[in-house]
Short mmCIF file of C-alpha atoms and ligand atoms in Angstrom, two decimals:
data_model
loop_
_atom_site.label_atom_id
_atom_site.label_comp_id
_atom_site.label_asym_id
_atom_site.label_seq_id
_atom_site.Cartn_x
_atom_site.Cartn_y
_atom_site.Cartn_z
CA UNK A 1 29.14 21.58 27.05
CA UNK A 2 30.82 20.91 23.62
CA UNK A 3 33.95 19.59 22.13
CA UNK A 4 36.09 18.11 23.41
CA UNK A 5 34.15 16.91 26.43
CA UNK A 6 31.45 15.79 24.03
CA UNK A 7 32.29 13.59 20.93
CA UNK A 8 29.24 12.20 18.78
CA UNK A 9 31.72 9.67 17.51
CA UNK A 10 32.11 7.85 20.81
CA UNK A 11 28.81 6.12 20.47
CA UNK A 12 29.41 5.37 16.82
CA UNK A 13 32.72 3.72 17.54
CA UNK A 14 31.41 -0.09 17.64
CA UNK A 15 28.49 -1.86 15.61
CA UNK A 16 27.19 -3.12 18.85
CA UNK A 17 27.14 0.27 20.50
CA UNK A 18 25.50 1.76 17.42
CA UNK A 19 22.91 -1.09 17.62
CA UNK A 20 22.26 -0.12 21.21
CA UNK A 21 21.44 3.46 20.59
CA UNK A 22 19.58 3.15 17.17
CA UNK A 23 16.41 5.32 17.61
CA UNK A 24 14.36 3.81 14.82
CA UNK A 25 14.08 0.08 14.60
CA UNK A 26 12.41 -1.78 11.91
CA UNK A 27 10.15 -4.70 12.76
CA UNK A 28 8.68 -7.26 10.68
CA UNK A 29 5.36 -6.57 12.38
CA UNK A 30 5.33 -3.04 10.52
CA UNK A 31 5.46 -4.67 7.05
CA UNK A 32 2.55 -5.20 4.65
CA UNK A 33 3.25 -7.14 1.40
CA UNK A 34 1.30 -6.23 -1.79
CA UNK A 35 0.21 -9.11 -4.08
CA UNK A 36 -1.54 -9.27 -7.32
CA UNK A 37 -3.83 -12.11 -8.11
CA UNK A 38 -5.27 -13.04 -11.62
CA UNK A 39 -7.39 -15.74 -13.22
CA UNK A 40 -5.90 -19.24 -14.04
CA UNK A 41 -3.94 -22.01 -12.44
CA UNK A 42 -0.44 -22.41 -11.74
CA UNK A 43 0.25 -18.78 -12.82
CA UNK A 44 3.49 -16.96 -11.63
CA UNK A 45 3.86 -14.33 -14.14
CA UNK A 46 6.91 -12.03 -13.65
CA UNK A 47 6.09 -8.29 -13.63
CA UNK A 48 8.93 -6.92 -15.91
CA UNK A 49 9.17 -3.32 -14.18
CA UNK A 50 9.06 -4.88 -10.83
CA UNK A 51 11.63 -7.51 -10.60
CA UNK A 52 11.03 -10.36 -8.11
CA UNK A 53 7.29 -9.40 -7.98
CA UNK A 54 4.58 -11.69 -9.80
CA UNK A 55 0.89 -11.74 -10.95
CA UNK A 56 -0.18 -15.04 -9.21
CA UNK A 57 -3.23 -17.20 -9.70
CA UNK A 58 -5.15 -18.23 -6.54
CA UNK A 59 -3.13 -21.44 -6.10
CA UNK A 60 0.22 -19.92 -6.55
CA UNK A 61 -1.00 -17.01 -4.44
CA UNK A 62 -1.66 -19.45 -1.45
CA UNK A 63 1.91 -20.80 -1.72
CA UNK A 64 3.15 -17.13 -1.67
CA UNK A 65 1.07 -16.49 1.37
CA UNK A 66 2.42 -19.41 3.28
CA UNK A 67 5.87 -18.06 2.42
CA UNK A 68 5.15 -14.78 3.75
CA UNK A 69 3.62 -16.15 7.12
CA UNK A 70 6.90 -18.27 7.56
CA UNK A 71 8.76 -15.05 7.29
CA UNK A 72 6.82 -13.45 9.94
CA UNK A 73 5.17 -10.68 7.72
CA UNK A 74 1.83 -10.23 9.25
CA UNK A 75 -0.27 -8.87 6.48
CA UNK A 76 -0.84 -8.82 2.73
CA UNK A 77 -2.67 -6.22 0.67
CA UNK A 78 -4.37 -7.70 -2.47
CA UNK A 79 -4.99 -6.45 -5.71
CA UNK A 80 -7.25 -8.26 -8.35
CA UNK A 81 -6.99 -8.62 -12.10
CA UNK A 82 -10.57 -9.84 -13.26
CA UNK A 83 -11.57 -12.00 -15.87
CA UNK A 84 -13.85 -9.38 -17.38
CA UNK A 85 -13.75 -5.50 -17.36
CA UNK A 86 -16.98 -3.43 -17.99
CA UNK A 87 -18.13 0.20 -17.55
CA UNK A 88 -18.93 -0.09 -13.89
CA UNK A 89 -16.48 -2.71 -12.90
CA UNK A 90 -19.11 -5.53 -12.07
CA UNK A 91 -16.53 -8.17 -11.10
CA UNK A 92 -15.33 -6.12 -8.26
CA UNK A 93 -18.25 -7.09 -6.13
CA UNK A 94 -19.16 -10.40 -7.47
CA UNK A 95 -19.11 -13.32 -4.90
CA UNK A 96 -17.26 -15.23 -7.48
CA UNK A 97 -14.80 -12.39 -8.35
CA UNK A 98 -11.00 -12.96 -8.37
CA UNK A 99 -10.33 -11.20 -5.04
CA UNK A 100 -13.29 -12.84 -3.29
CA UNK A 101 -11.93 -16.36 -4.40
CA UNK A 102 -8.29 -15.34 -3.54
CA UNK A 103 -9.65 -14.34 0.29
CA UNK A 104 -11.35 -17.53 0.76
CA UNK A 105 -8.36 -19.48 -0.29
CA UNK A 106 -5.81 -17.57 1.67
CA UNK A 107 -8.02 -17.50 5.02
CA UNK A 108 -8.54 -21.25 4.59
CA UNK A 109 -4.67 -21.73 4.28
CA UNK A 110 -3.32 -19.03 6.34
CA UNK A 111 -5.82 -17.95 9.03
CA UNK A 112 -3.62 -16.00 11.09
CA UNK A 113 -2.36 -13.90 7.98
CA UNK A 114 -4.20 -10.47 8.05
CA UNK A 115 -5.85 -10.28 4.49
CA UNK A 116 -6.30 -6.57 3.43
CA UNK A 117 -7.97 -5.87 0.20
CA UNK A 118 -7.71 -2.89 -1.98
CA UNK A 119 -10.99 -1.40 -2.66
CA UNK A 120 -11.22 0.47 -6.05
CA UNK A 121 -12.71 -0.02 -9.39
CA UNK A 122 -9.69 0.96 -11.76
CA UNK A 123 -8.54 -2.79 -12.17
CA UNK A 124 -12.47 -3.74 -13.13
CA UNK A 125 -13.42 -0.94 -15.32
CA UNK A 126 -12.78 -1.13 -19.00
CA UNK A 127 -11.79 2.58 -18.99
CA UNK A 128 -9.23 2.19 -16.11
CA UNK A 129 -10.82 5.09 -13.97
CA UNK A 130 -11.47 4.42 -10.33
CA UNK A 131 -15.21 5.07 -10.70
CA UNK A 132 -18.16 5.71 -12.96
CA UNK A 133 -17.32 7.87 -15.89
CA UNK A 134 -19.70 10.52 -17.07
CA UNK A 135 -19.74 13.39 -19.68
CA UNK A 136 -19.04 16.60 -18.14
CA UNK A 137 -18.93 19.85 -19.89
CA UNK A 138 -17.77 18.12 -23.06
CA UNK A 139 -15.26 16.19 -21.42
CA UNK A 140 -15.40 12.88 -19.33
CA UNK A 141 -15.01 12.76 -15.61
CA UNK A 142 -15.58 10.14 -12.87
CA UNK A 143 -18.72 10.87 -11.11
CA UNK A 144 -18.14 10.83 -7.26
CA UNK A 145 -21.48 10.17 -6.10
CA UNK A 146 -22.32 7.45 -8.21
CA UNK A 147 -19.09 5.72 -7.40
CA UNK A 148 -19.91 5.48 -3.56
CA UNK A 149 -22.26 2.52 -3.90
CA UNK A 150 -20.14 0.59 -6.15
CA UNK A 151 -17.30 0.76 -3.55
CA UNK A 152 -19.46 -0.16 -0.66
CA UNK A 153 -20.62 -3.20 -2.42
CA UNK A 154 -17.13 -4.08 -3.21
CA UNK A 155 -15.96 -3.72 0.37
CA UNK A 156 -18.81 -5.59 1.67
CA UNK A 157 -18.35 -8.57 -0.76
CA UNK A 158 -14.62 -8.67 0.16
CA UNK A 159 -15.31 -8.81 3.80
CA UNK A 160 -18.10 -11.54 3.32
CA UNK A 161 -15.43 -13.46 1.61
CA UNK A 162 -13.44 -13.25 4.80
CA UNK A 163 -11.02 -9.96 4.31
CA UNK A 164 -9.77 -8.83 7.56
CA UNK A 165 -9.60 -5.21 6.54
CA UNK A 166 -10.53 -3.03 3.59
CA UNK A 167 -8.40 -0.28 2.08
CA UNK A 168 -10.26 2.14 -0.20
CA UNK A 169 -7.79 3.73 -2.74
CA UNK A 170 -10.20 5.44 -5.11
CA UNK A 171 -9.94 8.88 -3.50
CA UNK A 172 -13.77 9.57 -3.89
CA UNK A 173 -14.93 12.21 -1.49
CA UNK A 174 -17.10 10.59 1.18
CA UNK A 175 -16.33 6.91 0.54
CA UNK A 176 -14.88 6.05 3.88
CA UNK A 177 -18.20 7.17 5.50
CA UNK A 178 -20.03 5.17 2.94
CA UNK A 179 -17.94 2.11 3.24
CA UNK A 180 -18.28 2.18 7.16
CA UNK A 181 -22.04 2.39 7.11
CA UNK A 182 -22.09 -0.47 4.37
CA UNK A 183 -19.78 -2.64 6.46
CA UNK A 184 -21.93 -1.83 9.75
CA UNK A 185 -25.23 -2.57 7.93
CA UNK A 186 -24.01 -5.89 6.74
CA UNK A 187 -22.82 -6.70 10.26
CA UNK A 188 -19.31 -6.20 9.98
CA UNK A 189 -18.99 -3.57 12.65
CA UNK A 190 -15.54 -4.95 13.79
CA UNK A 191 -13.92 -4.79 10.39
CA UNK A 192 -11.28 -1.97 10.14
CA UNK A 193 -10.80 0.41 7.27
CA UNK A 194 -7.33 1.33 6.26
CA UNK A 195 -8.09 4.66 4.11
CA UNK A 196 -5.65 5.75 1.40
CA UNK A 197 -6.19 9.21 2.84
CA UNK A 198 -3.60 11.32 1.29
CA UNK A 199 -2.95 9.87 -2.25
CA UNK A 200 -1.14 11.84 -4.52
CA UNK A 201 -1.47 11.82 -8.56
CA UNK A 202 2.24 10.41 -8.53
CA UNK A 203 4.27 9.53 -11.68
CA UNK A 204 5.71 6.81 -9.34
CA UNK A 205 2.60 4.52 -9.80
CA UNK A 206 3.73 3.49 -13.37
CA UNK A 207 5.03 -0.13 -12.87
CA UNK A 208 1.79 -0.71 -10.81
CA UNK A 209 -0.21 -0.19 -13.76
CA UNK A 210 1.60 -2.90 -15.52
CA UNK A 211 1.13 -5.17 -12.46
CA UNK A 212 -2.58 -4.57 -11.87
CA UNK A 213 -3.41 -3.82 -15.64
CA UNK A 214 -5.24 -0.79 -14.74
CA UNK A 215 -3.89 2.22 -16.68
CA UNK A 216 -6.62 4.78 -17.47
CA UNK A 217 -7.67 4.38 -21.14
CA UNK A 218 -8.07 8.24 -21.56
CA UNK A 219 -6.97 11.18 -19.28
CA UNK A 220 -5.40 10.79 -15.86
CA UNK A 221 -6.43 10.69 -12.28
CA UNK A 222 -5.75 14.13 -11.20
CA UNK A 223 -9.37 15.20 -10.65
CA UNK A 224 -9.46 12.59 -7.89
CA UNK A 225 -5.96 12.11 -6.71
CA UNK A 226 -4.18 14.94 -4.94
CA UNK A 227 -1.82 17.46 -6.56
CA UNK A 228 1.61 16.68 -5.62
CA UNK A 229 2.26 20.29 -4.59
CA UNK A 230 -0.16 20.31 -1.75
CA UNK A 231 0.65 19.44 1.84
CA UNK A 232 -2.22 21.33 3.99
CA UNK A 233 -4.72 19.57 1.96
CA UNK A 234 -3.41 16.27 2.77
CA UNK A 235 -4.10 16.96 6.56
CA UNK A 236 -7.64 18.04 5.59
CA UNK A 237 -8.01 14.85 3.71
CA UNK A 238 -6.64 12.65 6.70
CA UNK A 239 -9.02 14.53 9.16
CA UNK A 240 -12.06 14.07 6.98
CA UNK A 241 -11.06 10.20 6.81
CA UNK A 242 -10.71 10.01 10.51
CA UNK A 243 -14.03 11.70 10.87
CA UNK A 244 -15.67 9.37 8.60
CA UNK A 245 -14.49 6.24 10.57
CA UNK A 246 -10.90 5.35 9.14
CA UNK A 247 -9.03 3.31 11.57
CA UNK A 248 -5.67 3.57 9.88
CA UNK A 249 -4.73 6.50 7.42
CA UNK A 250 -2.32 5.96 4.68
CA UNK A 251 -0.03 8.29 2.79
CA UNK A 252 0.95 7.40 -0.66
CA UNK A 253 3.62 7.67 -2.16
CA UNK A 254 6.01 7.24 1.00
CA UNK A 255 9.32 8.36 -0.05
CA UNK A 256 8.06 11.55 -1.88
CA UNK A 257 6.01 12.58 1.15
CA UNK A 258 8.10 12.09 4.05
CA UNK A 259 6.93 15.51 5.19
CA UNK A 260 3.22 14.51 4.90
CA UNK A 261 3.79 11.38 6.98
CA UNK A 262 5.59 13.38 9.54
CA UNK A 263 2.72 15.98 9.77
CA UNK A 264 0.00 13.56 9.80
CA UNK A 265 1.69 11.51 12.67
CA UNK A 266 2.39 14.60 14.59
CA UNK A 267 -1.31 16.08 14.12
CA UNK A 268 -3.39 13.17 14.60
CA UNK A 269 -1.57 10.47 16.55
CA UNK A 270 -3.47 7.58 14.66
CA UNK A 271 -2.06 4.58 13.30
CA UNK A 272 -0.38 5.75 10.05
CA UNK A 273 0.62 3.64 7.06
CA UNK A 274 2.62 4.58 4.13
CA UNK A 275 2.92 3.16 0.64
CA UNK A 276 6.47 2.49 -0.87
CA UNK A 277 5.00 2.47 -4.24
CA UNK A 278 6.09 0.51 -7.23
CA UNK A 279 8.13 3.24 -8.95
CA UNK A 280 10.17 3.79 -5.79
CA UNK A 281 10.82 0.06 -5.78
CA UNK A 282 11.51 0.06 -9.35
CA UNK A 283 13.97 2.83 -8.90
CA UNK A 284 16.07 1.02 -6.40
CA UNK A 285 15.93 -2.18 -8.33
CA UNK A 286 16.94 -0.63 -11.59
CA UNK A 287 19.94 1.18 -10.19
CA UNK A 288 21.06 -2.01 -8.20
CA UNK A 289 20.68 -4.09 -11.37
CA UNK A 290 23.21 -1.44 -12.92
CA UNK A 291 25.52 -1.70 -10.08
CA UNK A 292 24.86 1.93 -9.08
CA UNK A 293 23.15 1.32 -5.65
CA UNK A 294 23.50 -1.33 -3.20
CA UNK A 295 20.17 -2.83 -3.15
CA UNK A 296 19.95 -4.14 0.49
CA UNK A 297 21.43 -0.96 1.67
CA UNK A 298 19.25 1.40 -0.13
CA UNK A 299 15.90 -0.69 0.57
CA UNK A 300 16.83 -0.61 4.33
CA UNK A 301 17.66 3.04 4.51
CA UNK A 302 14.43 4.01 2.42
CA UNK A 303 12.31 1.83 4.75
CA UNK A 304 14.05 3.26 7.93
CA UNK A 305 13.47 6.88 6.51
CA UNK A 306 9.61 6.05 6.22
CA UNK A 307 9.45 4.59 9.56
CA UNK A 308 11.47 7.63 10.99
CA UNK A 309 9.19 10.01 9.34
CA UNK A 310 6.43 8.56 11.56
CA UNK A 311 4.92 5.54 9.50
CA UNK A 312 3.81 2.74 11.80
CA UNK A 313 3.15 0.28 8.90
CA UNK A 314 4.72 0.33 5.56
CA UNK A 315 3.27 -1.43 2.62
CA UNK A 316 6.46 -2.34 0.56
CA UNK A 317 7.54 -4.87 -2.18
CA UNK A 318 10.58 -5.42 -0.18
CA UNK A 319 8.56 -6.90 2.80
CA UNK A 320 9.88 -10.44 2.27
CA UNK A 321 13.52 -9.15 1.86
CA UNK A 322 13.02 -6.76 4.79
CA UNK A 323 11.91 -9.60 6.98
CA UNK A 324 14.90 -11.77 6.23
CA UNK A 325 17.33 -8.89 6.54
CA UNK A 326 15.64 -7.90 9.83
CA UNK A 327 16.00 -11.60 11.11
CA UNK A 328 19.77 -11.28 10.16
CA UNK A 329 20.00 -7.94 12.07
CA UNK A 330 20.25 -4.77 10.02
ZN1 ZN B 401 -8.25 3.12 -8.47
#
């Protein structure tokens, strides 16, 4: 049966009707808010390439987390900017490190907020790479196997400090299995891992590197992050991480990888997260600041698209705005 018996426009004729038949619904429960913590007190330093986002000290971070809780956002994802950087990122697993102090303070003030910590070394190493750098064939490269124990130590120290979940973002082979074993051995058998399973070497991470002060001092990350052209490989990466014990798998970046999100969710059916990354956020912000895009419309549409592609959880710098907009009824 076709036209004129059937008219698609009937169910679009009234806002309330549209609301009733809407297929993809955003929920505040899906949102994870990324936050950056740095040393000091009373710090609320704007990140220029990410308007409305800040580097916070532990005290102001706690205030921010209370606001996040009040908005109903269930989780934060923490990135640390340490006092000291060295070749092996020692501060990453220090009991008095910036993340460890931040986690303790947040869990004290906001016990119901799920605190997820980024597990990687790039913010803690003086060379800005995600692992131990070695000379190889006349050039420098990140040594996979030498990096694993450092990531395990970092993850365990985060969980000891009170982190509810760890999120390894380094893209070393075998790190999920290593971290799972390390957590289990330390008695944290119930702490889940959200693995950055399919993380691409994307140009859209630029603003984040200002935020986390973690740009590589030489070369790029293409020997460990995925080639943007590959999608089948993403499925193999995800399969490996699930096999190694990942509880949630993540695709990053989100908007450029809607096809990957869809295939991952269809193939594996496991809780799937997607990271709407700094460059994707900055693009909307910049266009909106010029009057070229409506910020709320673009942010909601983008987030809906990520959810429609199959993401159960969305890491987004718009989390607080989205929580307000969802409450108002988007
Ligand atoms: Zn890294």
